[in-house]
Coordinates of C-alpha atoms in Angstrom, one line a residue:
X136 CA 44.9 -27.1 -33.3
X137 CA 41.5 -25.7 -31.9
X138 CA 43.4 -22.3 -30.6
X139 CA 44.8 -21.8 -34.2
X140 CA 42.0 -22.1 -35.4
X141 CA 40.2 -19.4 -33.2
X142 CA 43.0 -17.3 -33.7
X143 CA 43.3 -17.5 -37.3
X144 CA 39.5 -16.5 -37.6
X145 CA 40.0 -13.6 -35.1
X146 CA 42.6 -12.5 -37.6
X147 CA 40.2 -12.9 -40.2
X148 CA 37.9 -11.3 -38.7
X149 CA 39.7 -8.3 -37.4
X150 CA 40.9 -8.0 -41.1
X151 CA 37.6 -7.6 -42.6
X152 CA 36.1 -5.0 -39.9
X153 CA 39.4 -3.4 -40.8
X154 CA 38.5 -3.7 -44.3
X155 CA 34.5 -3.5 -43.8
X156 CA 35.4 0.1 -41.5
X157 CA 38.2 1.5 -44.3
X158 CA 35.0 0.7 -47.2
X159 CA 32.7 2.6 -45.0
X160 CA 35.3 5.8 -44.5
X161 CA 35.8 6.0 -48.1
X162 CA 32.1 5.9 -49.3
X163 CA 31.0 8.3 -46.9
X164 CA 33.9 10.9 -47.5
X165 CA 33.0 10.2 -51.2
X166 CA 28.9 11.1 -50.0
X167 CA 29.7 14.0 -48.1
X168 CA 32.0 15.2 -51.2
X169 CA 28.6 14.9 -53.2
X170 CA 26.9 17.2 -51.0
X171 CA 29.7 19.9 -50.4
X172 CA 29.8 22.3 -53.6
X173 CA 32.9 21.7 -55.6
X174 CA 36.1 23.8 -54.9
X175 CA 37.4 25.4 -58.3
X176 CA 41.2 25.2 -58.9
X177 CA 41.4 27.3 -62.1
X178 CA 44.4 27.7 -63.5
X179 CA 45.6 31.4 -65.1
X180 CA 47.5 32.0 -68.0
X181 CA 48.5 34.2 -70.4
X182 CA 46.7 31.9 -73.4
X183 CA 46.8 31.9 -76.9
X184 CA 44.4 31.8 -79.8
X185 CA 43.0 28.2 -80.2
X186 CA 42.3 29.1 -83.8
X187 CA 43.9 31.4 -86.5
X188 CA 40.6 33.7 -86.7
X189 CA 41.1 34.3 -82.9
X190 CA 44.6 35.9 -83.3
X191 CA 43.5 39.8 -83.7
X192 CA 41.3 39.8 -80.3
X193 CA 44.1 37.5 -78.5
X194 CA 46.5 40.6 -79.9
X195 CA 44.3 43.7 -78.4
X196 CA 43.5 41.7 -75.5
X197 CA 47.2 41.8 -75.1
X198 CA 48.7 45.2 -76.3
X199 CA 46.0 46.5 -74.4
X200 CA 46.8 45.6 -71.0
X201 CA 48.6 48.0 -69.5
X202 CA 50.4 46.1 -66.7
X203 CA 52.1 43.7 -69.3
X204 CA 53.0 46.4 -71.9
X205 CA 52.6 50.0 -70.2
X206 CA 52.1 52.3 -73.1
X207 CA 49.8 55.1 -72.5
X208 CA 47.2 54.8 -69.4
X209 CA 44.9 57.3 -71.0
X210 CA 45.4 55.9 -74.7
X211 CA 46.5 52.1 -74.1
X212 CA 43.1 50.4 -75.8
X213 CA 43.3 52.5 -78.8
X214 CA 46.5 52.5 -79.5
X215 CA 46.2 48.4 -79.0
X216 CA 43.5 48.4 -81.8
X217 CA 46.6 49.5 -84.1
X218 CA 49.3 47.2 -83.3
X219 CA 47.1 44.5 -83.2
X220 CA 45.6 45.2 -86.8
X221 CA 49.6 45.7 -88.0
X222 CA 50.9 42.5 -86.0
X223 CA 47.5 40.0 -87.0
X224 CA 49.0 38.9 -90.5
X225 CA 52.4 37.9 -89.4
X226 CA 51.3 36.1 -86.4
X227 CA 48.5 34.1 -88.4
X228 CA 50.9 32.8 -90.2
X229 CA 53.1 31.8 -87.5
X230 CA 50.0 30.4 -86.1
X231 CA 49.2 28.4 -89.8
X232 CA 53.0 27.1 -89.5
X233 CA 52.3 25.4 -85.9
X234 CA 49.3 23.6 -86.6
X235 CA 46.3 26.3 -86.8
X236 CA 46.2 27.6 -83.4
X237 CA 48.3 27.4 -80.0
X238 CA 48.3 24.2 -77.8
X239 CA 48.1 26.1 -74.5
X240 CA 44.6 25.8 -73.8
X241 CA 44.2 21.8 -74.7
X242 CA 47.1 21.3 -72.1
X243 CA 45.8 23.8 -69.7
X244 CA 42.6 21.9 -69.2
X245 CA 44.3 19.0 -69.3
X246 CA 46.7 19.7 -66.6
X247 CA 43.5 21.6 -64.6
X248 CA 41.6 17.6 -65.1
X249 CA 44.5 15.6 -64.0
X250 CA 45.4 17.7 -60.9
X251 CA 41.8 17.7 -59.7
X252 CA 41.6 14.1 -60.1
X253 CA 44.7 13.5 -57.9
X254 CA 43.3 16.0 -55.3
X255 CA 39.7 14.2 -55.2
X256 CA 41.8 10.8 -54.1
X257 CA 44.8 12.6 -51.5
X258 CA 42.6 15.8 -50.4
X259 CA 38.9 14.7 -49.8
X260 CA 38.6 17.0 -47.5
X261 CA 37.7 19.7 -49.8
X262 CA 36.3 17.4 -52.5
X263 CA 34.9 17.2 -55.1
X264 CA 37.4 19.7 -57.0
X265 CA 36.3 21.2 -59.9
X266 CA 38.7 22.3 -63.1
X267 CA 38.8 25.8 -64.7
X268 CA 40.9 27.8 -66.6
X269 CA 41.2 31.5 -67.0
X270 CA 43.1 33.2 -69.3
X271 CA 43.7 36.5 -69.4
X272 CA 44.2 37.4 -73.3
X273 CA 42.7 34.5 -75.0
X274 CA 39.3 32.0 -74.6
X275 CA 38.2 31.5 -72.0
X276 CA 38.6 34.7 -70.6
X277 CA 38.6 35.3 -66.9
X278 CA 34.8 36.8 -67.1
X279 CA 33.7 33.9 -69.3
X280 CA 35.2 31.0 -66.6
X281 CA 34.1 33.4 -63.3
X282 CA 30.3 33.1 -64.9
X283 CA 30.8 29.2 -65.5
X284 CA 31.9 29.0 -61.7
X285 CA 29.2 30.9 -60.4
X286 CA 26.7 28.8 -62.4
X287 CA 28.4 25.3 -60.8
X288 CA 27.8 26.6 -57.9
X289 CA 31.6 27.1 -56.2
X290 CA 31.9 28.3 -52.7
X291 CA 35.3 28.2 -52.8
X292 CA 38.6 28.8 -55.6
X293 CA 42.0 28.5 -55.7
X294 CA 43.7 30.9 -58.4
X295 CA 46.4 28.5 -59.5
X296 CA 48.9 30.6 -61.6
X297 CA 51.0 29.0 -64.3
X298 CA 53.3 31.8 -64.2
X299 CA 55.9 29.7 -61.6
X300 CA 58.0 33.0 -61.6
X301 CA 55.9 36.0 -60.1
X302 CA 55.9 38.8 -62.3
X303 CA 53.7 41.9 -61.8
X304 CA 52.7 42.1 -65.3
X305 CA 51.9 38.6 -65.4
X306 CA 50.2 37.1 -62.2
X307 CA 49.7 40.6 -61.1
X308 CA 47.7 41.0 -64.3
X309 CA 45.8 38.1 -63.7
X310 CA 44.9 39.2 -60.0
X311 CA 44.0 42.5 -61.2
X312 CA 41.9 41.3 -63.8
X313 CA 40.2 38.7 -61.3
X314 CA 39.5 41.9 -59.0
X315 CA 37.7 43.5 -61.6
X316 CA 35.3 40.7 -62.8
X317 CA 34.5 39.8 -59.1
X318 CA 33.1 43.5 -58.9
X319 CA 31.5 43.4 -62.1
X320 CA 30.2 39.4 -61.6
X321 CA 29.9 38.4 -57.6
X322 CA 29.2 41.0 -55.7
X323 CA 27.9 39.3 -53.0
X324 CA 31.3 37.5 -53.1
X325 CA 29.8 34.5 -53.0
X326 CA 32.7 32.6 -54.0
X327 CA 36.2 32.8 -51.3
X328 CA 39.3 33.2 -53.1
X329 CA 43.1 32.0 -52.7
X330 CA 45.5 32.4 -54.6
X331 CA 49.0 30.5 -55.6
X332 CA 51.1 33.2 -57.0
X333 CA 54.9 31.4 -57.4
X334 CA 56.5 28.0 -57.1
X335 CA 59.8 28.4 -58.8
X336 CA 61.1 25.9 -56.6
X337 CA 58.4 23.8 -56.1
X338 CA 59.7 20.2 -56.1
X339 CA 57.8 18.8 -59.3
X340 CA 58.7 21.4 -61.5
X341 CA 62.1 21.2 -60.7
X342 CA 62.2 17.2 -61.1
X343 CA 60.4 17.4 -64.3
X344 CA 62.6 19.9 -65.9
X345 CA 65.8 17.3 -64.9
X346 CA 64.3 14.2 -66.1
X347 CA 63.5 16.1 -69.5
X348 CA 66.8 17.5 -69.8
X349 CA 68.3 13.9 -69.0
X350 CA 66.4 12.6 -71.5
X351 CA 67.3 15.3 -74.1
X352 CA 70.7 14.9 -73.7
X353 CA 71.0 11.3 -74.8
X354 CA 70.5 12.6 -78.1
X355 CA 73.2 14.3 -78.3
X356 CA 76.3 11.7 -78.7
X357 CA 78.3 10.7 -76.2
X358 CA 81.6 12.3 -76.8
X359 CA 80.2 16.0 -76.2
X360 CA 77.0 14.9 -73.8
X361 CA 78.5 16.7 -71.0
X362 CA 80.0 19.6 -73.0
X363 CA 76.4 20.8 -74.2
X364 CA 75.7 24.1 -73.3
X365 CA 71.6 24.5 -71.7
X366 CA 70.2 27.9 -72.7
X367 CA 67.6 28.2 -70.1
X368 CA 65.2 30.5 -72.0
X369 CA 62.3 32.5 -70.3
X370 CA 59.6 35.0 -71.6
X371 CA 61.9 38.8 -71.3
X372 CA 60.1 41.7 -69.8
X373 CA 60.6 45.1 -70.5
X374 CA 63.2 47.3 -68.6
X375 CA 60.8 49.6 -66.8
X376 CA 59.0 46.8 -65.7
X377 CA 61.9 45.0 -64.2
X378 CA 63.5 48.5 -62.9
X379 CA 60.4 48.6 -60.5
X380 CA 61.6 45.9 -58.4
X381 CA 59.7 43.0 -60.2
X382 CA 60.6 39.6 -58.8
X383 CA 60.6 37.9 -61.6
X384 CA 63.8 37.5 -62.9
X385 CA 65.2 36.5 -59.7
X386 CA 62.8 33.8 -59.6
X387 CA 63.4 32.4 -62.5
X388 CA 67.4 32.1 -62.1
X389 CA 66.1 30.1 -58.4
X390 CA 64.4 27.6 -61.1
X391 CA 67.7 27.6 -62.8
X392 CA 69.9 26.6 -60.1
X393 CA 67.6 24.3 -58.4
X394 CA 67.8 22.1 -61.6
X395 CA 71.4 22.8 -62.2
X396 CA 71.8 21.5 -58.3
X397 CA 69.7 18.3 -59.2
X398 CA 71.7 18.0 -62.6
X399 CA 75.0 18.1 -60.1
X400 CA 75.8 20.8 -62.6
X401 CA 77.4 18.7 -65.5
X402 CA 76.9 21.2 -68.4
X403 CA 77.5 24.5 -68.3
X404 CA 74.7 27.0 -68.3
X405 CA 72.8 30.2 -69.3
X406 CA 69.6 31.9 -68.2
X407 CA 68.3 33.7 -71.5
X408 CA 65.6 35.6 -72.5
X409 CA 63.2 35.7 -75.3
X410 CA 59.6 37.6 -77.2
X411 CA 61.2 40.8 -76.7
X412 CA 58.6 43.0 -78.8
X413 CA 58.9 46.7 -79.9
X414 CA 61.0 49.8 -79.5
X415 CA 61.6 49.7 -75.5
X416 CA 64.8 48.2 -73.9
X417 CA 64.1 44.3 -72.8
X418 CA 65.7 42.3 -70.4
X419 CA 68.5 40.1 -72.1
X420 CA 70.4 38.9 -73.1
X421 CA 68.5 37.8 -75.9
X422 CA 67.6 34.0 -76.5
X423 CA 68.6 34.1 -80.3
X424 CA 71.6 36.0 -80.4
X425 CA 73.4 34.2 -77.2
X426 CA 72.3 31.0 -79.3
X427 CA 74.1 32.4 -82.8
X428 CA 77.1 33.6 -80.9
X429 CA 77.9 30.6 -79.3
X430 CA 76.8 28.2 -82.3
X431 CA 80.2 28.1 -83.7
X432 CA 81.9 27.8 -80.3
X433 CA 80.3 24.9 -79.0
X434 CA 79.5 21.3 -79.6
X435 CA 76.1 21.2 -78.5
X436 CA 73.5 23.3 -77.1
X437 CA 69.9 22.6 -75.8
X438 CA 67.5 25.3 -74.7
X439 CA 64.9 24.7 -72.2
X440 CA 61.6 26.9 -72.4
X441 CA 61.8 27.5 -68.1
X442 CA 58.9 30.2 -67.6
X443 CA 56.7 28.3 -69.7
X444 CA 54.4 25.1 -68.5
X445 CA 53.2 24.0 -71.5
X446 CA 54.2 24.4 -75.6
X447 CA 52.8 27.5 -77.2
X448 CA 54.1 29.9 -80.1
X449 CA 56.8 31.2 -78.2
X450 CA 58.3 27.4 -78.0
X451 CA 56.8 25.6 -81.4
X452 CA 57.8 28.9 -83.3
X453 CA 60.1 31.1 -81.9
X454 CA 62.4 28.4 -80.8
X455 CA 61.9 25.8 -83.3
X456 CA 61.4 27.2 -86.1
X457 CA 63.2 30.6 -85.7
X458 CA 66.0 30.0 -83.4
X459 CA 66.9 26.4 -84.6
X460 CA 65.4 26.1 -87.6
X461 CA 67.0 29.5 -89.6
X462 CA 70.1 28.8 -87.9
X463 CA 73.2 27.4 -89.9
X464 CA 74.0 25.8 -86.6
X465 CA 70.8 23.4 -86.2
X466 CA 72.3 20.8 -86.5
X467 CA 74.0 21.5 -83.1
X468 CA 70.5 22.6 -81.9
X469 CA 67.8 20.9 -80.1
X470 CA 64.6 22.1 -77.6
X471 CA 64.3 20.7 -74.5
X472 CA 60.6 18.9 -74.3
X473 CA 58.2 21.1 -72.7
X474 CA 56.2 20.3 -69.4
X475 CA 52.7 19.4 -70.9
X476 CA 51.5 16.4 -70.3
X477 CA 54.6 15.1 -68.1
X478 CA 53.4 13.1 -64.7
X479 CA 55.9 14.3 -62.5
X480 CA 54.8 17.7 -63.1
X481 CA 51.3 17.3 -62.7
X482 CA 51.7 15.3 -59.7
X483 CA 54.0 18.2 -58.1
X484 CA 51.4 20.7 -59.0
X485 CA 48.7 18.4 -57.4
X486 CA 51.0 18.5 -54.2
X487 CA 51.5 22.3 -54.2
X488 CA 47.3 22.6 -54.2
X489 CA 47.0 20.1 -51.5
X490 CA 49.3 21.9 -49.3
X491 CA 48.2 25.3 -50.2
X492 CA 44.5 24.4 -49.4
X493 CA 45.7 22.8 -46.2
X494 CA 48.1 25.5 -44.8
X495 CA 44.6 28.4 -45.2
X496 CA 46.8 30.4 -46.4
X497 CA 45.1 33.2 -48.9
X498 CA 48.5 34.2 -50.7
X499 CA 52.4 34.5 -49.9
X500 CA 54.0 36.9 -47.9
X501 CA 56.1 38.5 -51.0
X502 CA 52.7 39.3 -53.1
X503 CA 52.1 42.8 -51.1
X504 CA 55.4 44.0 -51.7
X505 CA 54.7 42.9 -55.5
X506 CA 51.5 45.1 -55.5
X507 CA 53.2 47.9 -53.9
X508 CA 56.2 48.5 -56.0
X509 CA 54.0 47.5 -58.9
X510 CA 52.3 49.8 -61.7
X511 CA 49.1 50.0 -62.8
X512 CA 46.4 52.1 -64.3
X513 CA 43.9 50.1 -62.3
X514 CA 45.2 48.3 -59.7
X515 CA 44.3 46.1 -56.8
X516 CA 44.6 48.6 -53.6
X517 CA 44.2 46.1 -51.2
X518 CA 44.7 42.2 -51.3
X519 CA 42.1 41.2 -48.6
X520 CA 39.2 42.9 -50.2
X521 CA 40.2 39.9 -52.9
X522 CA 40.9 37.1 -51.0
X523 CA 39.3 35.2 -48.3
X524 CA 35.7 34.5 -47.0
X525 CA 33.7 38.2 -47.9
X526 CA 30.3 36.2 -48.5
X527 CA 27.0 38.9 -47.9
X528 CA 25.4 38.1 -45.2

């Protein structure tokens, strides 16, 4: 009896210097957290105007960027000034008919706030983490966000781009754009850069797309469930831009049949692609008219907004209200729930910034080939003067 005893207090007591030693780890990783200056994860996107009023600069912002829409190098800005005065009206009004203003940024920060919190708890090595987002046509601006950084004092960012797919007039906007305000804003570089620039088959997105699609589909009846046809719909990009070599596209179709793999490939599929705007031939086919040709032909069909990681105009509006909602087929019709707000998502993007900040590595192998077959009228010449540790000494 007396050796149990002794044994079960040594138990006991083993136990709580166990727990006594794991209470001790934690508090002083959270202390030394408090001390180290936070590491920014900002997260860069396109945007969209929060309110009506801020539709026209959102527009110029846009149409005036020459490696999204390459116009005129010499005459891009003014010539921007004109399509955004023409377009404003129309797109307030599609604006008005969503709500006032586009979602993006309220799930943005979200997102950014969620995946900082998980990142405080599984990567405390580089705690505390610090959420940001930049976007590159729309408040806050990537000037406005590098100023707010520099003021909480960051040492060290990640540039988390929401654009899964790389695309140079996309995430290579957004690098080019981040080059320019860290000559204008930081030249003593005082903050080291990273950058995250593709995931299309990073393992969250993918389950997070199935498990919405799986869920969608149970609202379709039972009969047909497996006939439904999934339109997987991304943002198009002009001709010229995709004749250059741009990756995107072939990105995007690896989203695809990752989830179709998941999916064990029960429905037939498309990629499509949407927002084609002006004159210039655009990568198709073409979201809406795939939709209205095969409307008649099929019992069901679902489209799923794949280049997009959160609901915006391009979803609320151009899918559900113009694609379904004009079409005599609606009833056949339905969207696919967009990521914003779903777990598995957030949690897979909180694993892709662990490992990125673990591995030290300042960008993928593919992004100089992006920035060498790219165009631009002011480009980034040479990646390492943008990333990594440049601090004055």
């Amino acid at each position: 009896m007396l050796s149990r005893t002794i044994r079960t207090q040594g138990s006991f007591l083993r136990r709580s210097q166990l727990t006594i030693t794991r209470s001790f780890s934690v508090t002083f990783n959270m202390q030394n957290a408090q001390k180290r200056s936070p590491t920014g994860i900002v997260l860069m996107n396109m945007g969209g105007p929060s309110k009506v009023e801020e539709t026209y600069d959102f527009l110029y912002q846009l149409f005036a960027d020459n490696d999204l829409i390459p116009i005129s190098a010499k005459y891009q800005k003014t010539i921007a000034k004109y399509i955004a005065k023409f377009r404003t009206p129309k797109i307030e009004k599609q604006y008005r008919e969503i709500g006032g203003g586009s979602p993006i940024r309220k799930w943005s920060e979200y997102q950014a706030t969620e995946v900082c919190k998980i990142l405080d708890k599984t990567c405390p090595e580089t705690a505390p983490h610090k959420p940001y987002v930049a976007f590159r046509y729309a408040k806050p601006l990537t000037a406005e966000t590098y100023k707010q950084m520099l003021k909480d004092g960051v040492k060290k960012a990640v540039a988390f781009s929401q654009y899964p797919h790389f695309s140079y007039s996309t995430t290579g906007s957004s690098i080019n754009e981040l080059w320019r305000q860290i000559k204008a804003l930081d030249s003593e570089r005082s903050i080291s850069w990273s950058v995250i620039d593709r995931w299309p088959t990073n393992e969250g997105l993918i389950k997070a797309f199935s498990e919405n699609i799986t869920k969608k589909l149970q609202e379709f009846p039972q009969p047909v469930r497996d006939k439904v046809v999934l339109l997987f719909s991304a943002h198009s990009l002009p001709m010229d831009v995709v004749n250059t070599g741009d990756a995107c596209p072939a990105e995007v179709a690896a989203t695809v049949y990752n989830i179709m793999q998941k999916l064990k490939f029960k429905n037939p599929y498309r990629l499509v692609w949407q927002s084609q705007v002006g004159p210039k031939p655009w990568l198709g086919a073409q979201t809406a008219e795939i939709a209205e040709f095969l409307g008649p032909k099929v019992d069901g069909l679902m489209f799923i907004p794949i280049a997009f990681t959160s609901d915006h105009i391009e979803t609320l509006h151009e899918i559900d209200l113009g694609v379904i909602g004009e079409s005599e087929y609606k009833d056949k019709f339905k969207r696919c729930e967009s990521l914003n707000g779903n777990q598995t998502f957030i949690e897979g993007m909180a694993d892709l910034v662990k490992s990125h900040l673990q591995s030290n590595q300042l960008y993928s192998n593919q992004l100089p080939l992006d920035f060498a077959l790219g165009k631009s009228n002011d480009p980034v010449k040479d990646l390492s003067l943008v990333f990594g540790n440049h601090e004055s000494t």
